[in-house]
mmCIF file of N, CA and C in Angstrom:
data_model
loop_
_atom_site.group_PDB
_atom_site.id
_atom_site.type_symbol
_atom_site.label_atom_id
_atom_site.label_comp_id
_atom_site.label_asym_id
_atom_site.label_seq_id
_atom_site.Cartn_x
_atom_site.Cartn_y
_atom_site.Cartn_z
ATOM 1 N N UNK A 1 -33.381 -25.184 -57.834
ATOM 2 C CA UNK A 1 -33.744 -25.212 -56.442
ATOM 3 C C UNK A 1 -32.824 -26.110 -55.630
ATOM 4 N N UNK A 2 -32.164 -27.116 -56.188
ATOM 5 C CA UNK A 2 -31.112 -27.918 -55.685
ATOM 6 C C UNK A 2 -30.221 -27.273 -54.846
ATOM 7 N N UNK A 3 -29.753 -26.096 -55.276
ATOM 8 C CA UNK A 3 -28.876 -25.083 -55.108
ATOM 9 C C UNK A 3 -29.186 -24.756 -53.539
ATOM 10 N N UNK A 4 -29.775 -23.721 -53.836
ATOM 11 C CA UNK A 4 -30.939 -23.666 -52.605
ATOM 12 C C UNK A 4 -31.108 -24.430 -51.103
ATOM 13 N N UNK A 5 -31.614 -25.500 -51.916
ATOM 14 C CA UNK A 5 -31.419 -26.628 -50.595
ATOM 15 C C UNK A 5 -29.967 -26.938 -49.837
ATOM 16 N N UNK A 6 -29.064 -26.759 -50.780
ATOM 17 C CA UNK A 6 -27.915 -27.305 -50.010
ATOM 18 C C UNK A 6 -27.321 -25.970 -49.264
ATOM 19 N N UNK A 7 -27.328 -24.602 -49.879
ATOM 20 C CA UNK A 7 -27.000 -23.425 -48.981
ATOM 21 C C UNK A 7 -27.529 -23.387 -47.729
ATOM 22 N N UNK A 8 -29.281 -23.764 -47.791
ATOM 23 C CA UNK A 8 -30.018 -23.949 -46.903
ATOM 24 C C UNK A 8 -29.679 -24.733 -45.440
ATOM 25 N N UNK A 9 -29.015 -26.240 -46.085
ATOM 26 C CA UNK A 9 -28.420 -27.159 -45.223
ATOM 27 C C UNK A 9 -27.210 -26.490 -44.448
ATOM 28 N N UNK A 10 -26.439 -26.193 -45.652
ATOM 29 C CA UNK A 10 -25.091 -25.540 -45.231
ATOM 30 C C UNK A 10 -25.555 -24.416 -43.598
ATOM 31 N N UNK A 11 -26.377 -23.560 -43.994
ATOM 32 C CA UNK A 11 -26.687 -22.627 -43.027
ATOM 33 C C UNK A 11 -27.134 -23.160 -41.564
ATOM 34 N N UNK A 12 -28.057 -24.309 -41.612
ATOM 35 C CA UNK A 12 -28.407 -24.601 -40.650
ATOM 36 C C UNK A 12 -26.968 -25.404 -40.077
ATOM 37 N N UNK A 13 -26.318 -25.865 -40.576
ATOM 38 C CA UNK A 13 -24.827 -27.157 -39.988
ATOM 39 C C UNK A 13 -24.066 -25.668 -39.536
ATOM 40 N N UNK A 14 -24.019 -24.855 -39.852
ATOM 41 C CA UNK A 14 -23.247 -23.521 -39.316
ATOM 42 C C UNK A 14 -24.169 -23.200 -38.097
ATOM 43 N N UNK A 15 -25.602 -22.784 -38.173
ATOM 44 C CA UNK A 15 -25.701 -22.503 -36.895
ATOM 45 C C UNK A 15 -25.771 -23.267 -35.812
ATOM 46 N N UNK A 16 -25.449 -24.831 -35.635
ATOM 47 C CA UNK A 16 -25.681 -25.659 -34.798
ATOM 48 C C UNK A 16 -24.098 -25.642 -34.613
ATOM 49 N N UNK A 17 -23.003 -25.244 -35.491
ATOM 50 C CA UNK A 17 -21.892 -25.639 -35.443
ATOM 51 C C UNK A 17 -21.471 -23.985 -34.476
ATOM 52 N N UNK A 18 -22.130 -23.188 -34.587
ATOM 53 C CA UNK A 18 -22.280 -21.871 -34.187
ATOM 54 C C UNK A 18 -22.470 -22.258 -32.351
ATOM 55 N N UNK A 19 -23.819 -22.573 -32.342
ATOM 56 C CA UNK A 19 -24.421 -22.879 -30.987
ATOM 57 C C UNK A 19 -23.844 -23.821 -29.937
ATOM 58 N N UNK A 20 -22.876 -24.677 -30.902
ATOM 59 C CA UNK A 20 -21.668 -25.347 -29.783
ATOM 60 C C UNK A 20 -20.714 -24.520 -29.465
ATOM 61 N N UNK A 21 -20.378 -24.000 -30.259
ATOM 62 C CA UNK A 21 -19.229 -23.084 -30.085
ATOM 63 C C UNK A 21 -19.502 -22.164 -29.045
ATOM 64 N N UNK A 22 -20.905 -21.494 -28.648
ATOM 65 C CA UNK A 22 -21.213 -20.632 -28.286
ATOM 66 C C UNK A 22 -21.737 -21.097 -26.793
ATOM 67 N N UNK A 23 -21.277 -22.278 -26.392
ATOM 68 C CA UNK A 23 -21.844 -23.281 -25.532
ATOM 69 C C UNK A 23 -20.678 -23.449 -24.340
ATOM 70 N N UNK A 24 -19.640 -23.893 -25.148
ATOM 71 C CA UNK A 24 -18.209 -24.333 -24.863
ATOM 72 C C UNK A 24 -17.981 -22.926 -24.281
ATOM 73 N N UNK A 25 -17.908 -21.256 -25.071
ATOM 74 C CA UNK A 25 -17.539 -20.684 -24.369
ATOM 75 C C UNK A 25 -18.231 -19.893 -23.241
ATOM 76 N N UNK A 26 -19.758 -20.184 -22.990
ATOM 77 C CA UNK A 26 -20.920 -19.970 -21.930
ATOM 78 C C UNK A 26 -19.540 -20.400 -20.882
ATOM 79 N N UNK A 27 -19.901 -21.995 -21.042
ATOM 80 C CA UNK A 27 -19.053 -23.092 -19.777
ATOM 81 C C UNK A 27 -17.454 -22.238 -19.520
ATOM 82 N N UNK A 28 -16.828 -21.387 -20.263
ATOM 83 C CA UNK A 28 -15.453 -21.259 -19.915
ATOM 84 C C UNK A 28 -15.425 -19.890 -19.213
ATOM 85 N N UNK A 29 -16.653 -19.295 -20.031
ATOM 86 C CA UNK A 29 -17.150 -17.899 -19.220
ATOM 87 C C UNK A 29 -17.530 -18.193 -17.566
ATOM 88 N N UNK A 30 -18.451 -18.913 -17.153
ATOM 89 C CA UNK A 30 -18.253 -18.949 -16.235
ATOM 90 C C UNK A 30 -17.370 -19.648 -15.177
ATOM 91 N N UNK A 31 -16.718 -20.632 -15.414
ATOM 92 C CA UNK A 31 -15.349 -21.052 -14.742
ATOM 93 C C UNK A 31 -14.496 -19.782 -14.596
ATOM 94 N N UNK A 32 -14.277 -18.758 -15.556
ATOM 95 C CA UNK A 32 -13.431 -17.955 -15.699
ATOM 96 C C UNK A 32 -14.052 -16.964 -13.780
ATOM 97 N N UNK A 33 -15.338 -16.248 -14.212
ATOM 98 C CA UNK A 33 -16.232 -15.590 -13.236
ATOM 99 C C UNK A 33 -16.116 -16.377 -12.265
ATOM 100 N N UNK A 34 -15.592 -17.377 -11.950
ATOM 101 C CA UNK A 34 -16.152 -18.535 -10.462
ATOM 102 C C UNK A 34 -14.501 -18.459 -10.459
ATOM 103 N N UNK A 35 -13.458 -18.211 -10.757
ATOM 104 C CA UNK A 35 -12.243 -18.110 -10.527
ATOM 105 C C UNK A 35 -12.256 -16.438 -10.553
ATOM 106 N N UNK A 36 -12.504 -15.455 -10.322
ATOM 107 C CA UNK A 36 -12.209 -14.379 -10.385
ATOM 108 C C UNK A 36 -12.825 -14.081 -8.957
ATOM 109 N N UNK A 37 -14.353 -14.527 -9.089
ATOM 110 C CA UNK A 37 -14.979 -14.296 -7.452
ATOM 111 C C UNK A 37 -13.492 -15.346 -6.462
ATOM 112 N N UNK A 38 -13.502 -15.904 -6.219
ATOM 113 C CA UNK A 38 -12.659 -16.510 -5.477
ATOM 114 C C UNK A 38 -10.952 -15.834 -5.423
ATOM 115 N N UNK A 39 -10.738 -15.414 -6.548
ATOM 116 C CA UNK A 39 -9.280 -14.270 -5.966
ATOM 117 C C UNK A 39 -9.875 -13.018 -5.374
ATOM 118 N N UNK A 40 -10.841 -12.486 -5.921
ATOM 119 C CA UNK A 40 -11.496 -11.482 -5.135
ATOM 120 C C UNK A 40 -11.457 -11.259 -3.787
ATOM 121 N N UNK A 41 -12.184 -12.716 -3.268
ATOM 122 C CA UNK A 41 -12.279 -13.615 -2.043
ATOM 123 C C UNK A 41 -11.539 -13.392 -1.282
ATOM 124 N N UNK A 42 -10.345 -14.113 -2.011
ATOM 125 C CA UNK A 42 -9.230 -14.669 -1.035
ATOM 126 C C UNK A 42 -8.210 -13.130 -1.059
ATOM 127 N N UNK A 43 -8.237 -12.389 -1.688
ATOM 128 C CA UNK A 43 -7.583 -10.958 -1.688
ATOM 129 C C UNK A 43 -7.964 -10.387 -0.147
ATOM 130 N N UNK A 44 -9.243 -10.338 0.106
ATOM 131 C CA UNK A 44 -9.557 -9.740 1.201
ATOM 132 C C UNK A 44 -8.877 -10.488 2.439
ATOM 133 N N UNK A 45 -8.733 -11.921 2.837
ATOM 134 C CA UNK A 45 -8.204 -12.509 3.875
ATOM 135 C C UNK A 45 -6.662 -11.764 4.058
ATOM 136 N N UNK A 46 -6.716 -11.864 5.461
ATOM 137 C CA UNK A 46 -5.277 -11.238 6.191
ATOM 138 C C UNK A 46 -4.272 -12.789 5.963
ATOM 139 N N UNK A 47 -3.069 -12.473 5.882
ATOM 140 C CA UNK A 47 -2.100 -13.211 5.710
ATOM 141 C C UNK A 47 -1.643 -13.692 6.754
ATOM 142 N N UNK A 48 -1.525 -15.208 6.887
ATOM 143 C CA UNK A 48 -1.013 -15.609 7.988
ATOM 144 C C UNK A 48 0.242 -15.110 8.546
ATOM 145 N N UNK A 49 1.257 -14.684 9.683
ATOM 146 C CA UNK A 49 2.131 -15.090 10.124
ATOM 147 C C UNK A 49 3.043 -16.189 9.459
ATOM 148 N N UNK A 50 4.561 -15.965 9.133
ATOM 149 C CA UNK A 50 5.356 -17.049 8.387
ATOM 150 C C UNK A 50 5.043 -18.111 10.014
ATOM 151 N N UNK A 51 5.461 -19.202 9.595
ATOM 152 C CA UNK A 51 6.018 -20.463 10.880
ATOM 153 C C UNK A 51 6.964 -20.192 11.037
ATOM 154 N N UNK A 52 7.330 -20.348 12.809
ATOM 155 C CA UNK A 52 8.961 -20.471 13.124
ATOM 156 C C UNK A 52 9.482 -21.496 13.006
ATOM 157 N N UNK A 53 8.959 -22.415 12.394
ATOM 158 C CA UNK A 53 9.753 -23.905 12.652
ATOM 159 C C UNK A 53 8.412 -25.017 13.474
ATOM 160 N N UNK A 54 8.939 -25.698 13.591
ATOM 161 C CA UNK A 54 8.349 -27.188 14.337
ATOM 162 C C UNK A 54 8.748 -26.908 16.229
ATOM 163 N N UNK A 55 7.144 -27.067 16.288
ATOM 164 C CA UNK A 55 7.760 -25.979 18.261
ATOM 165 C C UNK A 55 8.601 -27.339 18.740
ATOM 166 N N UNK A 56 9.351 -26.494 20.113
ATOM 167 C CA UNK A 56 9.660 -26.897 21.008
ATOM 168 C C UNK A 56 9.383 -27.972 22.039
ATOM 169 N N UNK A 57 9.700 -29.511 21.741
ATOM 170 C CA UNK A 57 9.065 -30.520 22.958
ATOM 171 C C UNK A 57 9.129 -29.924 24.179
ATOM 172 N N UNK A 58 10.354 -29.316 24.699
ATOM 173 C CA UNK A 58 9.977 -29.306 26.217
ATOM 174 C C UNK A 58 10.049 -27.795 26.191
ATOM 175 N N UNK A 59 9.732 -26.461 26.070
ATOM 176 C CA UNK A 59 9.906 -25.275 25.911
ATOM 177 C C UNK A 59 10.081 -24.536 27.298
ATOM 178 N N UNK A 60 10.907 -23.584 27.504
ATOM 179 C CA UNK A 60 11.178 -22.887 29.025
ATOM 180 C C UNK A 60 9.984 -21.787 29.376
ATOM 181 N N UNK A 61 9.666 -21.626 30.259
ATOM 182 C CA UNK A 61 9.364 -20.861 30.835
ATOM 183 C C UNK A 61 9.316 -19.665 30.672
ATOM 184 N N UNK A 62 8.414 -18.487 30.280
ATOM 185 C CA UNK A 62 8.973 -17.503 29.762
ATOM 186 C C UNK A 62 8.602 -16.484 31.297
ATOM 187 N N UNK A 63 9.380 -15.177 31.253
ATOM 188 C CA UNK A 63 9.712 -14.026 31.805
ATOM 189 C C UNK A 63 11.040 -14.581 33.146
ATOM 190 N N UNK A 64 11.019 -14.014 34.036
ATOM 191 C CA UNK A 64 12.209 -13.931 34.662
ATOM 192 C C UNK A 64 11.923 -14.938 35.803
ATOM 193 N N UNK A 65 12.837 -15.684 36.133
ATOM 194 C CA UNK A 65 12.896 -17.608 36.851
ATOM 195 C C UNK A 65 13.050 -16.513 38.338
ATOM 196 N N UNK A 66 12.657 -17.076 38.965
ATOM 197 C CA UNK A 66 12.407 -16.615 40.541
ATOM 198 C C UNK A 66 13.626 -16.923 41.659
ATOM 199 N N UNK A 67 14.231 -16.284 42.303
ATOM 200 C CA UNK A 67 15.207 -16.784 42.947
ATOM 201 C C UNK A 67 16.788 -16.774 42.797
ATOM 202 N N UNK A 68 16.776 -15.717 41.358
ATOM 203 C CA UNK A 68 18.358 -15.806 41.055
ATOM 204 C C UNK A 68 18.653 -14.082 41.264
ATOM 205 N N UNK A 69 17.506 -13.769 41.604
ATOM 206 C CA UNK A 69 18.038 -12.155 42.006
ATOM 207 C C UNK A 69 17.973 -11.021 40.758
ATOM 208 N N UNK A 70 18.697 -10.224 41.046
ATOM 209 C CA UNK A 70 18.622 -8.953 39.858
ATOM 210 C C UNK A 70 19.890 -8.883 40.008
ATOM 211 N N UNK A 71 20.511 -7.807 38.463
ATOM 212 C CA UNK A 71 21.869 -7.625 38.559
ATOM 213 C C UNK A 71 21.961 -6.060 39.644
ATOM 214 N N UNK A 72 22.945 -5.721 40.008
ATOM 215 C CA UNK A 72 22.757 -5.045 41.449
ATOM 216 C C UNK A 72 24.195 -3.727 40.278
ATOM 217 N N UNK A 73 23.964 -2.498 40.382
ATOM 218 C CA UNK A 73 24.240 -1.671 40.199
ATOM 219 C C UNK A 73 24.191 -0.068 40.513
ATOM 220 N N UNK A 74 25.453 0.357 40.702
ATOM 221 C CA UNK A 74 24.940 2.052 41.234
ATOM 222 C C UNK A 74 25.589 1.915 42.722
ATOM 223 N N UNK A 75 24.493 2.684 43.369
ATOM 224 C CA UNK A 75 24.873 2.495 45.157
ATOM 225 C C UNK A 75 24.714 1.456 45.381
ATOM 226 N N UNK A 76 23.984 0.349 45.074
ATOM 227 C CA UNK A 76 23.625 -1.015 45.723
ATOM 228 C C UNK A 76 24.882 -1.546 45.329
ATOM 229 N N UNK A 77 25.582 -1.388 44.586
ATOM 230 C CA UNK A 77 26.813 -1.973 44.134
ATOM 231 C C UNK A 77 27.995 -1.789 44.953
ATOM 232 N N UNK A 78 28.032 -0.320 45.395
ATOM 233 C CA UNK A 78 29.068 0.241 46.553
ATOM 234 C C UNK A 78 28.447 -0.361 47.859
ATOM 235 N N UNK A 79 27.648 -0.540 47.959
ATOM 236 C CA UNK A 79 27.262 -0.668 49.697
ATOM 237 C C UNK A 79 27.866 -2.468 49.381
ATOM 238 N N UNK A 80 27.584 -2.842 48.784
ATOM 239 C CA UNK A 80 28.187 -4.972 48.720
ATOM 240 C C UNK A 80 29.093 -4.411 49.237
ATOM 241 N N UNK A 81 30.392 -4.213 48.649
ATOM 242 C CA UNK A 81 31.741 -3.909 48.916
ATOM 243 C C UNK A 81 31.940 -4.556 50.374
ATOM 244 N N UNK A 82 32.514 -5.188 50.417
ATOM 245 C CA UNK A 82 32.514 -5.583 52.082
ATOM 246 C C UNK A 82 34.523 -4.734 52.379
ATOM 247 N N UNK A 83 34.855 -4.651 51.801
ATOM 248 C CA UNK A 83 36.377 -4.009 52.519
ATOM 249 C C UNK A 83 36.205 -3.279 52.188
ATOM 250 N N UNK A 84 36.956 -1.543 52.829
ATOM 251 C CA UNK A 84 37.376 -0.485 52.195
ATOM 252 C C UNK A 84 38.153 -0.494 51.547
ATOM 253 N N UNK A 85 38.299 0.182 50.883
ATOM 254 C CA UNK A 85 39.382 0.614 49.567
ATOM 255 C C UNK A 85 40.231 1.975 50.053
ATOM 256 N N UNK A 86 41.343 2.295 49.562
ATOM 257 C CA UNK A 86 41.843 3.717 50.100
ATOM 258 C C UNK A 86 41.601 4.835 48.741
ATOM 259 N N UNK A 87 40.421 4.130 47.953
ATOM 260 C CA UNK A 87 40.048 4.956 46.792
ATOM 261 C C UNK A 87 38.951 5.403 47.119
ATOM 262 N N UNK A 88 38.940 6.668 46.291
ATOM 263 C CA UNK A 88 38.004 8.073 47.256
ATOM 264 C C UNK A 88 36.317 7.034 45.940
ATOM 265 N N UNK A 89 35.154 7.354 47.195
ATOM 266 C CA UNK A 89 34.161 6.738 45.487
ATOM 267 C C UNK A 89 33.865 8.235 45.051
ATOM 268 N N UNK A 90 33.386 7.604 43.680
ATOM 269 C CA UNK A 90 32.485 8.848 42.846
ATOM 270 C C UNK A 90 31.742 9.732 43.591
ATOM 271 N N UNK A 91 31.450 10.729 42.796
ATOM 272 C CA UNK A 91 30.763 11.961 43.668
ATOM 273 C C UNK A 91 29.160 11.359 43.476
ATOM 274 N N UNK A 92 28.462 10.974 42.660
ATOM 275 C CA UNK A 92 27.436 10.473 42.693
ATOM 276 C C UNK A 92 26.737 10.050 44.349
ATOM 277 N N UNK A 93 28.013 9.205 44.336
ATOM 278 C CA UNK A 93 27.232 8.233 45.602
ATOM 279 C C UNK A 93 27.942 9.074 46.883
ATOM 280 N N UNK A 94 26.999 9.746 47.178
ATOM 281 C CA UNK A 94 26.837 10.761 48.980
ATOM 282 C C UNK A 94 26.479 9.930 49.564
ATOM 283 N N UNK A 95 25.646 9.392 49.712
ATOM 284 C CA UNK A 95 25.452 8.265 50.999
ATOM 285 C C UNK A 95 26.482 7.830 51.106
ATOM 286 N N UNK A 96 27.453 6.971 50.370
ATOM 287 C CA UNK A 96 28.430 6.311 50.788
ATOM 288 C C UNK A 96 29.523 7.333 51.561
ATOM 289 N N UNK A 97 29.873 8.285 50.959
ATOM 290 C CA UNK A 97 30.584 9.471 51.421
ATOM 291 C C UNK A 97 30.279 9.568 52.924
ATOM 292 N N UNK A 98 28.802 9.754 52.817
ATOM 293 C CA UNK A 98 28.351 10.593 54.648
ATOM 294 C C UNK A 98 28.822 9.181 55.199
ATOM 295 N N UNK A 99 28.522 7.900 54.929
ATOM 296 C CA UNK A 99 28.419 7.144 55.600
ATOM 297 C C UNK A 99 30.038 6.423 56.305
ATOM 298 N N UNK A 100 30.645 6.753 55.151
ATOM 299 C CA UNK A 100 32.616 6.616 55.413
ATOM 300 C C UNK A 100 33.046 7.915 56.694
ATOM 301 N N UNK A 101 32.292 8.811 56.388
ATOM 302 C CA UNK A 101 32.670 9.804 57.278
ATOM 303 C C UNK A 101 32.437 9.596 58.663
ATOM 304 N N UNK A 102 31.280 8.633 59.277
ATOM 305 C CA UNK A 102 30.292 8.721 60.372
ATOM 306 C C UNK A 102 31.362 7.582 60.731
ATOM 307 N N UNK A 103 31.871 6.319 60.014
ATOM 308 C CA UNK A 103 32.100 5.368 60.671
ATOM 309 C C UNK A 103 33.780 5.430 60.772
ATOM 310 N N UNK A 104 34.259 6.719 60.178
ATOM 311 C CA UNK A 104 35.567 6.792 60.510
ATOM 312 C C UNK A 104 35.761 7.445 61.572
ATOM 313 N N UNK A 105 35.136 8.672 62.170
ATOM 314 C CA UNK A 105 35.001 9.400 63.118
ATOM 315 C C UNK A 105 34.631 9.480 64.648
#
């Protein structure tokens, strides 16, 4: 019966040696689940915008500064002209045409 008793012992030091084991990996199981919910998580959030840098102390003004005009092109460009030229203009611009005609005549 000696025999016996010590298999006996043996069995029980295994299942307690069992039930830690089985303890340790409860605790890693759920760390694992509490790190999986949280990439889950964070999967769904929209991604920030990169940074441009460290802003601007004194930064300008944005759209177009008041007072410096537009660039002037086309007919508005022929009518500036302050001298005549003895060059005929483009066919485009008729006003200028009728208007060379009226003040030469």
């Amino acid at each position: 019966m000696v025999a016996g008793e010590e298999t006996l012992e043996e069995l029980r030091a295994a299942v307690v040696e069992l039930r830690d084991a089985l303890g340790v990996r409860d605790e890693r199981i759920a760390e694992l689940e509490r790190l999986l919910g949280e990439a889950r998580r964070s999967g769904k959030r929209q991604a920030a915008p990169f940074s441009k840098g460290l802003a601007c102390a004194d930064p300008k003004v944005p759209g177009r500064k008041s007072g410096k005009g537009h660039v002037v092109t086309g007919i508005a460009a022929c009518r500036s002209v302050g001298s005549v030229s003895s060059t005929r203009p483009p066919r485009r611009c008729a006003r200028i045409v009728a208007e060379r005609r009226c003040s030469s005549g």
